[in-house]
Amino acid sequence: MKKNEKIIKQLIKLLGQEKVYSSLEDCLCYSYDGTFRTGVPSVVVRPSSTQEVASVMKLASQENIPVVPRGAGTGLSGGAVPVEGSVVIDLTSMNRILKVDPANMLAVVEPGVVTAHLHKTVEEMGLFYPPDPSSANVSTIGGNIAECAGGPRGLKYGVTRDYVLGLEVVLAGGEVINCGGETIKNVSGYDLCRLFVGSEGTLGIVTRAVLRLIPKPEARRTIRADFKTIEEAAETITAILSAGVIPAALEIMDDVTIRCVENYLRVGLPLDVEAILLIEVDGPALSLPEQVKTIAALCQQYGAARVRVAETKEEETELWRARKSVSPAVVQVKPTKISEDATVPRKNVPALIKAIKEIARRYNLDIVIFGHAGDGNLHPNILVDKSNPEEMERAERAIAEIFQAALSLGGTLSGEHGIGLLKAPFLEMEYGQSGVALMRRIKEALDPRGILNPGKIFGGARN
């Protein structure tokens, strides 16, 4: 405790009293993220500049104190959950959009910018930043970069990694480096930007980002198709993509998800079907009617009971409201939601859905399936009560089997949530001992004391 008091005094000296929070009540506010895991830090700091972040990291390195960087705390893998005795660096005060450059089609932002704020700002200028995690109204660009967030538009536009041109990063010892830049082409040296994106704050702390923008699509149309069986819906996904149509989003909701959302919103979702597909196309206005016609015909050909095309902006918003409400809706079933994001090559989506349904039956668990089926990224959510140890034990075994199923189908543990704490025990299943050992050596080279976000990706108190 004496050491903590000494560190707190030093942090106050570096940042000022108003940027340092050490009461139990304050620290409890930073003890969680979007998962059920918790951990209480010793102290929280809210720096407002790169220099202040660097000064905190220099102190942490000298004193060998673990540091947990944090944005809005919406992560779904435990990446922002503090470890005991840690300093949480809350980056939400660094929330300025420093520049939007239409000529070069880029934006320079601080890590605490809320993703939806960036969307709105650039779209008013006729530009477009595609990554759109469901938490976009709350989550921050820094958190999105740390986890390499995606979202429904990943099918057509890719994920956060595809839009990061340059980064300013504070390293474990407090050094500040820049990688990448404002050019589209840059092949100087190793691609450090790609190394830091998705590293979950274990290699450095991003304090500024240069993001690539593209022209805002002229128009978009949204289609909903209802299917009597989930197999018909899954086959339709492959048929649409095989027909040469690349939707901006192609989302799926299974029957349990539909019932939860309808009970939550009362918007008239069909309760007599096993699956809904929500499909969005965008681009030049003249090209969309033909795409909509093709998709609607394929849905009917593969067994859709109903196909509805939104004719107005209000109808489009209503269709998407159901999908965006899944997370709050499903916790009506059980209080604890374990959100996974196993991902497979999209032709194997039907096989993964079948496997997850079988796992749910075998372990007698409520598992809702929804997600970005068009890019093979499903979100099986296991609904449990964490106060029931027997149910949690069944859930753990089910999670392991879901990951095994995804990997056996040529997939990966995570499409957009990261590894964090929850998937760390399974990393070796995907990469083997040698692959994980290589990642550890990279971590040790950049963070030899293991103070940056310990326990994440590799597990253990310190990596």
Short mmCIF file of C-alpha atoms in Angstrom, two decimals:
data_model
loop_
_atom_site.label_atom_id
_atom_site.label_comp_id
_atom_site.label_asym_id
_atom_site.label_seq_id
_atom_site.Cartn_x
_atom_site.Cartn_y
_atom_site.Cartn_z
CA MET A 1 0.00 0.00 0.00
CA LYS A 2 2.91 2.32 0.77
CA LYS A 3 4.23 1.77 -2.74
CA ASN A 4 0.81 2.57 -4.21
CA GLU A 5 0.62 5.77 -2.20
CA LYS A 6 4.07 6.70 -3.41
CA ILE A 7 3.07 5.98 -7.03
CA ILE A 8 -0.15 7.94 -6.69
CA LYS A 9 1.78 10.96 -5.42
CA GLN A 10 4.16 10.69 -8.36
CA LEU A 11 1.26 10.42 -10.81
CA ILE A 12 -0.35 13.52 -9.29
CA LYS A 13 2.96 15.32 -9.66
CA LEU A 14 3.11 14.31 -13.35
CA LEU A 15 -0.53 14.93 -14.34
CA GLY A 16 -2.14 17.02 -11.64
CA GLN A 17 -4.69 15.99 -8.99
CA GLU A 18 -7.63 16.36 -11.39
CA LYS A 19 -6.38 13.61 -13.71
CA VAL A 20 -5.64 10.96 -11.06
CA TYR A 21 -8.39 8.83 -9.44
CA SER A 22 -7.54 6.46 -6.60
CA SER A 23 -10.64 6.07 -4.42
CA LEU A 24 -12.23 2.60 -4.34
CA GLU A 25 -15.42 4.03 -5.84
CA ASP A 26 -13.50 5.53 -8.78
CA CYS A 27 -11.45 2.38 -9.34
CA LEU A 28 -14.57 0.17 -9.31
CA CYS A 29 -15.91 2.20 -12.24
CA TYR A 30 -12.97 0.90 -14.28
CA SER A 31 -13.11 -2.72 -13.07
CA TYR A 32 -15.05 -4.21 -16.00
CA ASP A 33 -15.58 -4.20 -19.74
CA GLY A 34 -18.27 -5.82 -21.91
CA THR A 35 -17.61 -9.29 -20.45
CA PHE A 36 -18.42 -10.82 -17.07
CA ARG A 37 -14.77 -10.64 -15.93
CA THR A 38 -13.74 -7.97 -13.41
CA GLY A 39 -10.58 -6.67 -11.77
CA VAL A 40 -10.01 -3.57 -9.67
CA PRO A 41 -6.99 -1.35 -10.49
CA SER A 42 -4.98 0.55 -7.90
CA VAL A 43 -5.30 3.88 -9.63
CA VAL A 44 -6.77 5.43 -12.79
CA VAL A 45 -5.25 8.28 -14.77
CA ARG A 46 -6.84 10.34 -17.54
CA PRO A 47 -4.02 11.94 -19.56
CA SER A 48 -4.82 14.54 -22.21
CA SER A 49 -1.66 14.39 -24.32
CA THR A 50 0.91 11.99 -25.74
CA GLN A 51 3.53 13.54 -23.45
CA GLU A 52 1.42 12.72 -20.39
CA VAL A 53 0.92 9.12 -21.54
CA ALA A 54 4.67 8.84 -22.09
CA SER A 55 5.42 10.21 -18.63
CA VAL A 56 3.09 7.64 -17.03
CA MET A 57 4.73 4.82 -18.98
CA LYS A 58 8.23 5.97 -17.95
CA LEU A 59 7.17 5.88 -14.31
CA ALA A 60 5.45 2.50 -14.70
CA SER A 61 8.54 1.05 -16.35
CA GLN A 62 10.84 2.37 -13.64
CA GLU A 63 8.60 1.00 -10.89
CA ASN A 64 7.65 -2.23 -12.76
CA ILE A 65 3.91 -1.49 -12.46
CA PRO A 66 1.35 -3.12 -14.79
CA VAL A 67 -0.56 -0.70 -17.04
CA VAL A 68 -3.95 -1.31 -18.67
CA PRO A 69 -4.90 1.10 -21.48
CA ARG A 70 -8.64 1.68 -21.84
CA GLY A 71 -11.13 3.37 -24.16
CA ALA A 72 -14.87 3.10 -23.51
CA GLY A 73 -14.62 -0.40 -22.01
CA THR A 74 -17.00 -2.02 -24.52
CA GLY A 75 -14.66 -4.89 -25.47
CA LEU A 76 -16.04 -8.42 -25.52
CA SER A 77 -12.94 -10.47 -24.76
CA GLY A 78 -11.75 -8.98 -21.45
CA GLY A 79 -9.02 -6.89 -23.08
CA ALA A 80 -9.61 -3.86 -20.82
CA VAL A 81 -10.15 -5.72 -17.54
CA PRO A 82 -7.48 -4.50 -15.07
CA VAL A 83 -5.11 -6.76 -13.15
CA GLU A 84 -4.46 -6.32 -9.44
CA GLY A 85 -2.17 -3.40 -8.63
CA SER A 86 -2.39 -1.92 -12.11
CA VAL A 87 -2.61 1.63 -13.38
CA VAL A 88 -5.49 2.12 -15.82
CA ILE A 89 -4.78 4.74 -18.48
CA ASP A 90 -8.19 6.07 -19.56
CA LEU A 91 -7.68 7.63 -23.00
CA THR A 92 -11.17 9.10 -23.44
CA SER A 93 -9.96 12.64 -22.71
CA MET A 94 -7.82 12.49 -25.86
CA ASN A 95 -10.90 12.82 -28.06
CA ARG A 96 -10.06 15.34 -30.77
CA ILE A 97 -10.43 14.88 -34.50
CA LEU A 98 -7.21 16.71 -35.38
CA LYS A 99 -7.71 16.87 -39.12
CA VAL A 100 -9.95 15.69 -41.94
CA ASP A 101 -8.16 16.02 -45.28
CA PRO A 102 -10.64 15.57 -48.19
CA ALA A 103 -7.92 15.94 -50.84
CA ASN A 104 -5.90 13.04 -49.43
CA MET A 105 -9.00 11.27 -48.09
CA LEU A 106 -7.76 10.75 -44.55
CA ALA A 107 -8.45 11.77 -40.98
CA VAL A 108 -6.02 12.24 -38.10
CA VAL A 109 -7.58 11.46 -34.73
CA GLU A 110 -6.78 10.94 -31.09
CA PRO A 111 -7.60 7.54 -29.55
CA GLY A 112 -10.57 8.71 -27.47
CA VAL A 113 -12.69 9.83 -30.46
CA VAL A 114 -16.04 8.01 -30.38
CA THR A 115 -16.38 5.98 -33.58
CA ALA A 116 -19.87 7.27 -34.46
CA HIS A 117 -18.64 10.85 -34.02
CA LEU A 118 -16.01 10.22 -36.68
CA HIS A 119 -18.64 8.61 -38.93
CA LYS A 120 -20.91 11.66 -38.67
CA THR A 121 -18.11 14.19 -39.14
CA VAL A 122 -16.65 12.68 -42.31
CA GLU A 123 -20.04 11.76 -43.84
CA GLU A 124 -21.09 15.43 -43.62
CA MET A 125 -18.08 16.03 -45.91
CA GLY A 126 -19.09 13.32 -48.39
CA LEU A 127 -16.52 10.86 -47.03
CA PHE A 128 -16.86 7.46 -45.40
CA TYR A 129 -15.06 5.53 -42.63
CA PRO A 130 -16.48 1.99 -42.99
CA PRO A 131 -15.60 0.08 -39.75
CA ASP A 132 -18.84 0.08 -37.73
CA PRO A 133 -18.78 -2.10 -34.61
CA SER A 134 -22.19 -2.43 -32.95
CA SER A 135 -20.82 -0.35 -30.08
CA ALA A 136 -19.94 2.53 -32.46
CA ASN A 137 -22.08 5.04 -30.54
CA VAL A 138 -19.91 4.44 -27.47
CA SER A 139 -16.66 2.73 -28.47
CA THR A 140 -13.52 4.69 -29.29
CA ILE A 141 -11.15 4.61 -32.24
CA GLY A 142 -8.28 3.64 -29.91
CA GLY A 143 -10.23 0.63 -28.63
CA ASN A 144 -11.24 -0.27 -32.19
CA ILE A 145 -7.57 -0.22 -33.22
CA ALA A 146 -6.50 -2.25 -30.18
CA GLU A 147 -9.01 -5.00 -30.98
CA CYS A 148 -9.08 -4.55 -34.79
CA ALA A 149 -12.84 -4.08 -34.62
CA GLY A 150 -15.06 -4.85 -37.58
CA GLY A 151 -18.84 -4.78 -37.81
CA PRO A 152 -21.51 -5.56 -40.40
CA ARG A 153 -19.73 -3.71 -43.20
CA GLY A 154 -16.68 -5.96 -42.92
CA LEU A 155 -18.01 -8.16 -45.72
CA LYS A 156 -17.53 -5.47 -48.37
CA TYR A 157 -15.16 -3.00 -46.74
CA GLY A 158 -12.90 -4.96 -44.38
CA VAL A 159 -11.99 -4.20 -40.76
CA THR A 160 -10.16 -1.45 -38.84
CA ARG A 161 -6.74 -2.76 -39.93
CA ASP A 162 -7.61 -1.94 -43.55
CA TYR A 163 -8.06 1.78 -42.75
CA VAL A 164 -5.03 2.53 -40.54
CA LEU A 165 -2.37 4.40 -42.51
CA GLY A 166 -0.24 5.59 -39.62
CA LEU A 167 0.09 5.50 -35.85
CA GLU A 168 1.79 7.36 -33.03
CA VAL A 169 2.55 4.87 -30.26
CA VAL A 170 3.94 5.18 -26.73
CA LEU A 171 6.11 2.16 -25.95
CA ALA A 172 6.48 0.38 -22.62
CA GLY A 173 9.48 2.49 -21.56
CA GLY A 174 7.81 5.79 -22.50
CA GLU A 175 9.47 6.23 -25.89
CA VAL A 176 7.22 7.70 -28.60
CA ILE A 177 7.43 6.30 -32.13
CA ASN A 178 5.61 6.95 -35.39
CA CYS A 179 4.91 4.32 -38.02
CA GLY A 180 3.21 4.53 -41.37
CA GLY A 181 2.04 8.01 -42.32
CA GLU A 182 -0.33 9.91 -44.60
CA THR A 183 0.57 8.14 -47.84
CA ILE A 184 -1.40 5.32 -49.44
CA LYS A 185 1.83 3.54 -50.32
CA ASN A 186 4.47 2.96 -47.66
CA VAL A 187 6.76 -0.06 -47.67
CA SER A 188 9.61 1.38 -45.60
CA GLY A 189 10.90 -1.25 -43.20
CA TYR A 190 8.67 -3.60 -41.27
CA ASP A 191 4.92 -2.89 -41.26
CA LEU A 192 4.71 -1.79 -37.63
CA CYS A 193 1.19 -0.39 -38.07
CA ARG A 194 -0.11 -3.88 -38.77
CA LEU A 195 1.79 -5.17 -35.75
CA PHE A 196 0.17 -2.69 -33.35
CA VAL A 197 -3.37 -2.95 -34.79
CA GLY A 198 -5.11 -5.77 -32.93
CA SER A 199 -2.32 -6.11 -30.35
CA GLU A 200 -4.80 -5.27 -27.56
CA GLY A 201 -2.54 -2.76 -25.82
CA THR A 202 0.11 -5.42 -25.11
CA LEU A 203 2.81 -3.86 -27.30
CA GLY A 204 2.25 -0.11 -26.97
CA ILE A 205 -0.40 2.58 -26.45
CA VAL A 206 -1.79 4.30 -29.54
CA THR A 207 -2.01 8.07 -29.01
CA ARG A 208 -2.77 9.22 -32.56
CA ALA A 209 -4.00 7.53 -35.73
CA VAL A 210 -4.08 8.41 -39.42
CA LEU A 211 -7.16 6.77 -40.92
CA ARG A 212 -7.96 6.17 -44.58
CA LEU A 213 -11.33 7.43 -45.83
CA ILE A 214 -13.25 6.58 -49.00
CA PRO A 215 -16.08 8.35 -50.87
CA LYS A 216 -19.45 8.03 -49.14
CA PRO A 217 -21.71 5.61 -51.06
CA GLU A 218 -24.40 7.49 -52.96
CA ALA A 219 -27.29 5.29 -51.81
CA ARG A 220 -28.17 2.13 -49.89
CA ARG A 221 -31.08 -0.32 -49.75
CA THR A 222 -31.96 -2.83 -47.03
CA ILE A 223 -33.71 -6.18 -47.48
CA ARG A 224 -35.06 -8.60 -44.87
CA ALA A 225 -35.75 -12.24 -45.74
CA ASP A 226 -37.45 -14.71 -43.35
CA PHE A 227 -36.64 -18.42 -43.59
CA LYS A 228 -38.48 -21.44 -42.19
CA THR A 229 -35.16 -23.25 -41.62
CA ILE A 230 -31.75 -21.90 -40.70
CA GLU A 231 -30.20 -24.22 -43.27
CA GLU A 232 -32.13 -22.43 -46.07
CA ALA A 233 -30.86 -19.08 -44.78
CA ALA A 234 -27.27 -20.32 -44.63
CA GLU A 235 -27.45 -21.70 -48.18
CA THR A 236 -28.86 -18.38 -49.41
CA ILE A 237 -25.79 -16.55 -48.09
CA THR A 238 -23.51 -18.62 -50.30
CA ALA A 239 -25.88 -18.25 -53.26
CA ILE A 240 -25.91 -14.43 -53.04
CA LEU A 241 -22.15 -14.15 -52.89
CA SER A 242 -21.71 -16.72 -55.65
CA ALA A 243 -24.00 -14.62 -57.87
CA GLY A 244 -21.44 -11.84 -57.89
CA VAL A 245 -23.32 -9.48 -55.56
CA ILE A 246 -21.24 -8.21 -52.64
CA PRO A 247 -23.61 -6.65 -50.08
CA ALA A 248 -22.29 -4.00 -47.69
CA ALA A 249 -23.73 -6.18 -44.90
CA LEU A 250 -25.25 -9.65 -44.71
CA GLU A 251 -26.44 -10.42 -41.18
CA ILE A 252 -28.16 -13.44 -39.69
CA MET A 253 -30.38 -13.86 -36.61
CA ASP A 254 -31.54 -17.30 -35.48
CA ASP A 255 -34.94 -18.15 -33.95
CA VAL A 256 -33.89 -17.68 -30.32
CA THR A 257 -32.41 -14.28 -31.17
CA ILE A 258 -35.59 -13.29 -33.04
CA ARG A 259 -37.80 -14.16 -30.06
CA CYS A 260 -35.57 -12.22 -27.64
CA VAL A 261 -35.55 -9.10 -29.85
CA GLU A 262 -39.31 -9.25 -30.51
CA ASN A 263 -39.99 -9.57 -26.78
CA TYR A 264 -37.68 -6.59 -26.20
CA LEU A 265 -38.88 -4.26 -28.98
CA ARG A 266 -42.36 -5.49 -30.07
CA VAL A 267 -41.69 -4.54 -33.70
CA GLY A 268 -43.51 -7.45 -35.34
CA LEU A 269 -40.59 -9.78 -36.08
CA PRO A 270 -41.78 -13.18 -37.40
CA LEU A 271 -41.95 -15.87 -34.71
CA ASP A 272 -42.73 -18.71 -37.15
CA VAL A 273 -39.28 -18.86 -38.77
CA GLU A 274 -35.86 -20.19 -37.79
CA ALA A 275 -33.79 -17.38 -39.25
CA ILE A 276 -33.78 -13.85 -40.64
CA LEU A 277 -31.26 -12.47 -43.10
CA LEU A 278 -30.72 -8.71 -43.10
CA ILE A 279 -28.98 -7.60 -46.26
CA GLU A 280 -27.75 -4.12 -47.19
CA VAL A 281 -26.40 -3.05 -50.56
CA ASP A 282 -24.84 0.33 -51.29
CA GLY A 283 -23.19 2.21 -54.13
CA PRO A 284 -24.36 4.28 -57.12
CA ALA A 285 -28.14 4.72 -56.90
CA LEU A 286 -28.68 3.46 -60.44
CA SER A 287 -26.99 0.12 -59.66
CA LEU A 288 -29.02 -0.78 -56.60
CA PRO A 289 -32.42 -1.81 -58.08
CA GLU A 290 -30.79 -4.62 -60.06
CA GLN A 291 -28.85 -5.82 -56.99
CA VAL A 292 -32.00 -5.76 -54.88
CA LYS A 293 -33.91 -7.68 -57.57
CA THR A 294 -31.17 -10.35 -57.76
CA ILE A 295 -30.98 -10.78 -53.98
CA ALA A 296 -34.76 -10.95 -53.54
CA ALA A 297 -35.05 -13.57 -56.29
CA LEU A 298 -32.29 -15.70 -54.73
CA CYS A 299 -33.91 -15.50 -51.30
CA GLN A 300 -37.19 -16.75 -52.75
CA GLN A 301 -35.43 -19.42 -54.80
CA TYR A 302 -33.76 -20.80 -51.66
CA GLY A 303 -36.98 -20.96 -49.65
CA ALA A 304 -37.62 -17.55 -48.06
CA ALA A 305 -41.11 -17.40 -46.61
CA ARG A 306 -41.17 -13.60 -46.96
CA VAL A 307 -38.92 -10.94 -48.49
CA ARG A 308 -39.31 -7.31 -47.47
CA VAL A 309 -37.45 -4.41 -49.10
CA ALA A 310 -37.30 -1.14 -47.16
CA GLU A 311 -38.80 1.62 -49.30
CA THR A 312 -38.07 4.58 -47.02
CA LYS A 313 -35.31 5.71 -44.69
CA GLU A 314 -37.67 5.11 -41.76
CA GLU A 315 -38.32 1.50 -42.86
CA GLU A 316 -34.58 0.93 -43.28
CA THR A 317 -33.91 2.26 -39.78
CA GLU A 318 -36.64 0.01 -38.37
CA LEU A 319 -35.17 -3.09 -39.99
CA TRP A 320 -31.72 -2.32 -38.60
CA ARG A 321 -33.09 -1.43 -35.14
CA ALA A 322 -33.91 -5.09 -34.58
CA ARG A 323 -30.35 -6.19 -35.41
CA LYS A 324 -28.75 -3.41 -33.36
CA SER A 325 -30.85 -4.39 -30.34
CA VAL A 326 -29.68 -7.99 -30.12
CA SER A 327 -27.19 -7.51 -27.30
CA PRO A 328 -29.57 -5.84 -24.81
CA ALA A 329 -32.39 -8.17 -25.87
CA VAL A 330 -30.72 -11.54 -25.28
CA VAL A 331 -29.87 -10.87 -21.62
CA GLN A 332 -33.60 -11.25 -20.88
CA VAL A 333 -33.00 -15.02 -20.96
CA LYS A 334 -30.12 -15.20 -18.47
CA PRO A 335 -28.14 -12.44 -16.72
CA THR A 336 -24.70 -13.42 -18.06
CA LYS A 337 -23.85 -13.23 -21.76
CA ILE A 338 -20.69 -14.91 -23.06
CA SER A 339 -20.20 -13.40 -26.51
CA GLU A 340 -17.96 -15.35 -28.89
CA ASP A 341 -17.03 -14.55 -32.47
CA ALA A 342 -15.78 -17.75 -34.06
CA THR A 343 -15.18 -17.17 -37.75
CA VAL A 344 -14.96 -19.57 -40.68
CA PRO A 345 -14.60 -19.33 -44.46
CA ARG A 346 -18.09 -18.24 -45.49
CA LYS A 347 -18.84 -21.42 -47.44
CA ASN A 348 -18.58 -23.22 -44.08
CA VAL A 349 -21.13 -21.01 -42.28
CA PRO A 350 -23.90 -23.64 -42.61
CA ALA A 351 -21.62 -26.29 -41.08
CA LEU A 352 -20.65 -24.02 -38.17
CA ILE A 353 -24.27 -23.14 -37.44
CA LYS A 354 -25.17 -26.84 -37.42
CA ALA A 355 -22.26 -27.61 -35.08
CA ILE A 356 -23.21 -24.82 -32.63
CA LYS A 357 -26.85 -25.98 -32.53
CA GLU A 358 -25.67 -29.51 -31.72
CA ILE A 359 -23.32 -28.23 -28.99
CA ALA A 360 -26.20 -26.25 -27.44
CA ARG A 361 -28.38 -29.38 -27.34
CA ARG A 362 -25.58 -31.58 -25.95
CA TYR A 363 -24.77 -29.22 -23.08
CA ASN A 364 -28.38 -28.10 -22.50
CA LEU A 365 -27.47 -24.43 -22.93
CA ASP A 366 -29.25 -21.42 -24.41
CA ILE A 367 -27.04 -20.30 -27.30
CA VAL A 368 -28.29 -17.57 -29.62
CA ILE A 369 -26.63 -17.26 -33.02
CA PHE A 370 -26.38 -14.01 -34.91
CA GLY A 371 -23.67 -12.04 -36.63
CA HIS A 372 -21.98 -11.14 -39.84
CA ALA A 373 -22.69 -14.32 -41.75
CA GLY A 374 -21.59 -12.81 -45.04
CA ASP A 375 -17.94 -12.76 -43.94
CA GLY A 376 -18.20 -15.99 -41.91
CA ASN A 377 -18.13 -14.14 -38.56
CA LEU A 378 -20.80 -15.58 -36.27
CA HIS A 379 -21.55 -14.45 -32.73
CA PRO A 380 -22.78 -17.45 -30.77
CA ASN A 381 -23.80 -15.95 -27.43
CA ILE A 382 -24.05 -18.37 -24.52
CA LEU A 383 -26.67 -17.19 -22.03
CA VAL A 384 -25.94 -18.33 -18.50
CA ASP A 385 -26.00 -17.26 -14.86
CA LYS A 386 -22.45 -16.79 -13.59
CA SER A 387 -23.62 -17.52 -10.03
CA ASN A 388 -24.42 -21.10 -11.14
CA PRO A 389 -21.04 -22.92 -11.18
CA GLU A 390 -22.44 -26.09 -12.74
CA GLU A 391 -23.91 -24.12 -15.65
CA MET A 392 -20.68 -22.13 -16.07
CA GLU A 393 -18.70 -25.37 -16.22
CA ARG A 394 -20.99 -26.65 -19.02
CA ALA A 395 -20.55 -23.32 -20.80
CA GLU A 396 -16.75 -23.57 -20.63
CA ARG A 397 -16.84 -27.01 -22.22
CA ALA A 398 -19.25 -25.76 -24.89
CA ILE A 399 -16.96 -22.81 -25.70
CA ALA A 400 -14.01 -25.15 -26.20
CA GLU A 401 -16.08 -27.28 -28.58
CA ILE A 402 -17.26 -24.22 -30.55
CA PHE A 403 -13.65 -23.16 -31.05
CA GLN A 404 -12.66 -26.69 -32.06
CA ALA A 405 -15.51 -26.74 -34.58
CA ALA A 406 -14.48 -23.36 -36.05
CA LEU A 407 -10.83 -24.39 -36.37
CA SER A 408 -11.71 -27.76 -37.90
CA LEU A 409 -13.67 -25.83 -40.56
CA GLY A 410 -10.62 -23.73 -41.45
CA GLY A 411 -11.60 -20.80 -39.23
CA THR A 412 -10.23 -18.73 -36.38
CA LEU A 413 -10.98 -18.05 -32.70
CA SER A 414 -11.84 -14.41 -33.32
CA GLY A 415 -13.00 -12.34 -36.26
CA GLU A 416 -13.22 -8.97 -34.49
CA HIS A 417 -13.37 -9.23 -30.68
CA GLY A 418 -9.73 -10.13 -30.04
CA ILE A 419 -8.30 -12.76 -27.69
CA GLY A 420 -8.18 -10.81 -24.40
CA LEU A 421 -8.65 -12.90 -21.27
CA LEU A 422 -11.48 -15.16 -22.42
CA LYS A 423 -9.84 -16.78 -25.43
CA ALA A 424 -6.25 -16.80 -24.12
CA PRO A 425 -6.44 -20.47 -22.98
CA PHE A 426 -7.31 -21.50 -26.54
CA LEU A 427 -4.71 -19.54 -28.55
CA GLU A 428 -2.40 -22.54 -28.88
CA MET A 429 -5.25 -24.53 -30.49
CA GLU A 430 -5.01 -22.16 -33.46
CA TYR A 431 -1.30 -21.35 -33.66
CA GLY A 432 0.43 -24.31 -31.98
CA GLN A 433 3.30 -24.03 -29.48
CA SER A 434 5.75 -22.58 -32.01
CA GLY A 435 3.32 -19.92 -33.24
CA VAL A 436 2.49 -18.74 -29.71
CA ALA A 437 6.19 -18.81 -28.76
CA LEU A 438 6.96 -16.46 -31.66
CA MET A 439 4.24 -14.06 -30.50
CA ARG A 440 5.68 -14.16 -26.97
CA ARG A 441 9.14 -13.25 -28.30
CA ILE A 442 7.67 -10.23 -30.10
CA LYS A 443 5.94 -9.22 -26.87
CA GLU A 444 9.16 -9.64 -24.84
CA ALA A 445 11.14 -7.57 -27.37
CA LEU A 446 8.75 -4.61 -27.09
CA ASP A 447 7.78 -5.02 -23.44
CA PRO A 448 10.61 -6.85 -21.65
CA ARG A 449 9.14 -6.21 -18.18
CA GLY A 450 5.70 -7.44 -19.21
CA ILE A 451 3.92 -4.35 -17.85
CA LEU A 452 1.65 -3.62 -20.84
CA ASN A 453 -1.82 -5.10 -20.34
CA PRO A 454 -0.58 -8.31 -18.69
CA GLY A 455 -2.63 -11.48 -18.93
CA LYS A 456 -4.17 -10.55 -22.28
CA ILE A 457 -3.68 -12.78 -25.35
CA PHE A 458 -1.29 -15.19 -23.57
CA GLY A 459 -2.95 -15.60 -20.14
CA GLY A 460 -1.22 -15.53 -16.74
CA ALA A 461 -0.66 -12.58 -14.42
CA ARG A 462 2.33 -11.39 -16.48
CA ASN A 463 3.16 -12.45 -20.03
#
